Amino acid sequence: MRTETGQVIRLADYHPTDFVLERVDLTFELDPTKTRVESRLIFHRREGVDKRAPLMLDGDDLALDGLLFDQIEMDAAQYTATPSLLVIRDLPESAPFEITVITTINPEANTQLMGLYRSGGIYCTQCEAEGFRRITYFPDRPDVLAIYTVNIIADKAANPLLLSNGNFLGGAGYGEGKHFAAWFDPHPKPSYLFALVAGDLGVVEDTFTTLSGREVALKIYVEHGKEPRAAYAMDALKRSMKWDEEVFGREYDLDIFMIVAVSDFNMGAMENKGLNIFNDKYVLADPQTATDADYANIEAIIAHEYFHNWTGNRITCRDWFQLCLKEGLTVYRDHEFSADQRSRAVKRIAEVRHLRAEQFVEDSGPLAHPVRPASYREINNFYTTTVYEKGSEVTRMIATILGPKLFKKGMDLYFDRHDGEAATVEDFVRCFADVSGRDLSQFSLWYNQAGTPHVTVTTDYDASAKSFRIDLEQMVPPTPGQPNKQPMHIPLRFGLLSAKGASLKASAVEGGEVSGDVLHLTEQKQSFVFKGIKSKPVLSLNRSFSAPVILHFSQADTDLALIARHDNDLFCRWQALTDLALPALCADTKRILSGETAADHPALIEALLAIASDDTLEPAFRAQALSLPSEADIARDYGGNIDPDAIHAARQNLLKSVAEKGHDLFARLCTELATATAYSPDAASAGRRALKNTALLYLTLAEAGPARAAEAYGKADNMTDLSHALTLLAHYCPETEETQAALANFEARYSDNALVIDKWFSIQATIPGTDALERIRTLMHYTRYNAGNPNRVRALIGSFAFSNPTGFHRADGAAYDLIADEILAIDKRNPQLAARLLTSMRSFAMLESNRATKARSALSRIAAAQGLSNDVQDIVSRMLAG
Ligand code: B3K
Ligand code: ZN
């Protein structure tokens, strides 16, 4: 809705509704432009509430077509209806009563993709967070739980399929070519979990037998002809259902579980009870069209939405401030699932890379907010990496502090105690405090204090006393609205290594709490002293990234090299390589800026190649180790006054040096890892492909020509290899004939597959350099680009703005102008998409001053535009204020 000034909603103002909603009975008569919605609601006044208090129902862009009280038309004097609110007065003091609300809505015109809309001829809904109020007037908040019956009436030929939440009750003909279906969901739910789908789709069917022996029908609906591409999603769903039973003791609770894939969707997917709706990008896969990364994403998102059935649906959130209660916890669960299905260490490294690239950036900029915010103007702007990923890390820290047994006990208590309720973060934390007897009040600061804590580490070895001391000091930086912070409870896993890399036994005898291999930093400054350490040890700290903090620890390069070679924590081995590489890359950036050439880094390169050639390590890990810190990683470490061109040059230089020194090794890896067997998406095969393709990247660089990549493009028999080869050609040999030929070949081959053409868009959108902008302009006019489809926009404009530092931040600021124009145009149709795109500029203040000034003026132009959505207005004003 376009509101002039976004109202601020505060957690402190929470109070329950005046009326309790008991039952919801919805009837939809579907029509592309005039869908009639009749909603019968049974309410009673909550005990103790003022007898004259009116019933207030939320709306968004609605017109009231009829209002009945106990089946009788209401007197107009008894209510007031505006597009955003229906107020009904003079209602019974305590007896239950029925209100019938009739609205007519236009799904075809719904370009916001919130509420009921049409995508490719399919009716579908998206109600989280506040989309249900675009369908009918309703107490549209997550603490209003009710039991729903849904009747759907629609033209039978166009909509053979009529779906909603819960179990199917029955259906029949309805005359005039129409038919109807009725659905009943026995589980009380908030309106944001409501869903309806109607249309003509193909289906993939299977069944799952739960631990207690109930058979559940599984159905995945996709466009006709795409059924074979839903097989992997079905397999991931069954594995998710089994895993949740085995690891969390959670069984599914309806007779049927359905997933529908649609092509116009603002996000990845939505966990509507029993009827998940997915962006088709996260359902459809086959070896010819999906990459290993696509398969891994599908597995993770199918799991995530399924896991919401317990963490989100059975136990929901009291209010939107508690969003992390379902999202952070469910991300933690899907991370654990993927870690169990794949390689735990490699998964953890990928998670941390993502956390740092997205959440750490958010947490250090103008949009920083606590995992549980205290206020918001637009809730859709809080589906952030802080709520999701940092929320997951906070859950992980609870598991680290309590240990696996107590964590499980706490989760079980949470499920027992709060099933069927709308809960709070306090409810959740209390379960862990109750089972462990631990005081978690300081720990709870993680939910309320924004900003990534910095932990400074110094160590001292006293040879005569044979004691080793670790001194830690924490600092949580100021963030918008929170100038002063209190010390947090930071659990740091650690280990001590001997000079030969062997693990040393260590238990502290003085200082802060140490439990097992976890140091508990709880004060601003704290020391931990270990006795009986016979020789100077090397400290491996924050193992498996047990706490989402920034460590400042000047470890000697020799110590880092030792950790990289010998630590038994693979995450720390990867981290040590990163800690060797980042300072080198930052120093080279400075050299390049002052007109010098970059330095040689023999020790770093040797450490990288030692890992690359170690056949005892899993290939996926070796691939991760070989992929140097990204340009964005370097920019973060650089700390401010960022010149993306210099960073790019420094990184390219190091890549080339590694490529030259490792040429023979990379050639060997490319040959050895080229498999003759059929493609399989499993993690081990994907890891081998990742290492082979990383080796190919270095070979392409070393040989400075398109031959290798062009050959790989020609030979590729799966999308992972094909899109990688195309990326190498486009990014490293852009002006060559081979590249032009491959781009044209790819386009022609996949012209009928929008999801694959999205890859073609993003590969081209991320070609480094100032020319990128012209390329974007050209591609925007390409017939297969569609500014109304979020996937297309994200593939082209999103990839450019988020993932092409040299192209997007070109010094003349021209790309900022383009993005501002696009944001303003998209905002008129789809505010959520526009607001998300806008966050690509959240770190503009870190750029060198010329670019920062140009970015600021583009942002000011957005802020000054007329008729901005609440979504964009909220983000742009916070960015400019920060
Ligand atoms: N719960 C949804 C996200 C809804 C976003 C609304 N703007 C998907 C998920 O996190 O599982
Ligand atoms: Zn979620």
PDB file of N, CA, C and O and ligand atoms in Angstrom, residues 128 269-271 304-305 308 311 323 326-328 330-331 334 383 388, ligand 2:
ATOM      1  N   GLU A 128       2.423 -13.796   3.754  1.00  0.00           N
ATOM      2  CA  GLU A 128       3.369 -13.272   4.737  1.00  0.00           C
ATOM      3  C   GLU A 128       4.065 -12.045   4.124  1.00  0.00           C
ATOM      4  O   GLU A 128       4.498 -12.104   2.972  1.00  0.00           O
ATOM      5  N   ALA A 269      10.573 -19.043  -1.387  1.00  0.00           N
ATOM      6  CA  ALA A 269       9.455 -19.952  -1.187  1.00  0.00           C
ATOM      7  C   ALA A 269       8.679 -19.521   0.050  1.00  0.00           C
ATOM      8  O   ALA A 269       9.129 -18.639   0.790  1.00  0.00           O
ATOM      9  N   MET A 270       7.525 -20.160   0.264  1.00  0.00           N
ATOM     10  CA  MET A 270       6.689 -19.791   1.408  1.00  0.00           C
ATOM     11  C   MET A 270       6.075 -21.035   2.030  1.00  0.00           C
ATOM     12  O   MET A 270       5.543 -21.900   1.348  1.00  0.00           O
ATOM     13  N   GLU A 271       6.126 -21.057   3.368  1.00  0.00           N
ATOM     14  CA  GLU A 271       5.800 -22.271   4.125  1.00  0.00           C
ATOM     15  C   GLU A 271       4.323 -22.437   4.468  1.00  0.00           C
ATOM     16  O   GLU A 271       4.000 -23.067   5.481  1.00  0.00           O
ATOM     17  N   HIS A 304      14.017 -26.179   4.380  1.00  0.00           N
ATOM     18  CA  HIS A 304      13.677 -25.009   5.203  1.00  0.00           C
ATOM     19  C   HIS A 304      12.154 -24.853   5.308  1.00  0.00           C
ATOM     20  O   HIS A 304      11.608 -24.736   6.411  1.00  0.00           O
ATOM     21  N   GLU A 305      11.480 -24.852   4.168  1.00  0.00           N
ATOM     22  CA  GLU A 305      10.020 -24.637   4.213  1.00  0.00           C
ATOM     23  C   GLU A 305       9.337 -25.803   4.924  1.00  0.00           C
ATOM     24  O   GLU A 305       8.400 -25.609   5.686  1.00  0.00           O
ATOM     25  N   HIS A 308       9.635 -25.506   8.643  1.00  0.00           N
ATOM     26  CA  HIS A 308       8.746 -24.492   9.218  1.00  0.00           C
ATOM     27  C   HIS A 308       7.450 -25.118   9.759  1.00  0.00           C
ATOM     28  O   HIS A 308       6.770 -24.508  10.577  1.00  0.00           O
ATOM     29  N   THR A 311       8.609 -25.302  13.251  1.00  0.00           N
ATOM     30  CA  THR A 311       9.171 -24.039  13.744  1.00  0.00           C
ATOM     31  C   THR A 311       8.665 -22.897  12.854  1.00  0.00           C
ATOM     32  O   THR A 311       9.322 -22.509  11.900  1.00  0.00           O
ATOM     33  N   LEU A 323      10.214 -12.428  14.507  1.00  0.00           N
ATOM     34  CA  LEU A 323      10.426 -13.161  13.256  1.00  0.00           C
ATOM     35  C   LEU A 323      11.591 -14.162  13.329  1.00  0.00           C
ATOM     36  O   LEU A 323      11.511 -15.274  12.801  1.00  0.00           O
ATOM     37  N   LYS A 326      11.040 -17.912  14.277  1.00  0.00           N
ATOM     38  CA  LYS A 326      10.803 -18.954  13.276  1.00  0.00           C
ATOM     39  C   LYS A 326      11.897 -18.983  12.221  1.00  0.00           C
ATOM     40  O   LYS A 326      12.305 -20.044  11.786  1.00  0.00           O
ATOM     41  N   GLU A 327      12.392 -17.810  11.794  1.00  0.00           N
ATOM     42  CA  GLU A 327      13.342 -17.813  10.675  1.00  0.00           C
ATOM     43  C   GLU A 327      14.756 -18.222  11.101  1.00  0.00           C
ATOM     44  O   GLU A 327      15.380 -19.063  10.467  1.00  0.00           O
ATOM     45  N   GLY A 328      15.260 -17.614  12.165  1.00  0.00           N
ATOM     46  CA  GLY A 328      16.610 -17.967  12.614  1.00  0.00           C
ATOM     47  C   GLY A 328      16.675 -19.440  12.982  1.00  0.00           C
ATOM     48  O   GLY A 328      17.588 -20.170  12.593  1.00  0.00           O
ATOM     49  N   THR A 330      14.716 -21.858  11.970  1.00  0.00           N
ATOM     50  CA  THR A 330      14.525 -22.743  10.816  1.00  0.00           C
ATOM     51  C   THR A 330      15.762 -22.737   9.915  1.00  0.00           C
ATOM     52  O   THR A 330      16.122 -23.772   9.349  1.00  0.00           O
ATOM     53  N   VAL A 331      16.437 -21.609   9.805  1.00  0.00           N
ATOM     54  CA  VAL A 331      17.704 -21.600   9.056  1.00  0.00           C
ATOM     55  C   VAL A 331      18.709 -22.513   9.763  1.00  0.00           C
ATOM     56  O   VAL A 331      19.393 -23.315   9.122  1.00  0.00           O
ATOM     57  N   ASP A 334      17.826 -25.936   8.801  1.00  0.00           N
ATOM     58  CA  ASP A 334      18.167 -26.353   7.427  1.00  0.00           C
ATOM     59  C   ASP A 334      19.690 -26.429   7.252  1.00  0.00           C
ATOM     60  O   ASP A 334      20.191 -27.273   6.508  1.00  0.00           O
ATOM     61  N   TYR A 383      12.946  -8.965   6.593  1.00  0.00           N
ATOM     62  CA  TYR A 383      13.278 -10.352   6.231  1.00  0.00           C
ATOM     63  C   TYR A 383      14.729 -10.317   5.771  1.00  0.00           C
ATOM     64  O   TYR A 383      15.042 -10.461   4.592  1.00  0.00           O
ATOM     65  N   TYR A 388      17.579 -13.773   9.640  1.00  0.00           N
ATOM     66  CA  TYR A 388      17.728 -15.161   9.204  1.00  0.00           C
ATOM     67  C   TYR A 388      19.078 -15.751   9.637  1.00  0.00           C
ATOM     68  O   TYR A 388      19.129 -16.685  10.431  1.00  0.00           O
TER      69      TYR A 388
HETATM   70 ZN    ZN B   2      11.797 -19.268   6.584  1.00  0.00          ZN
END
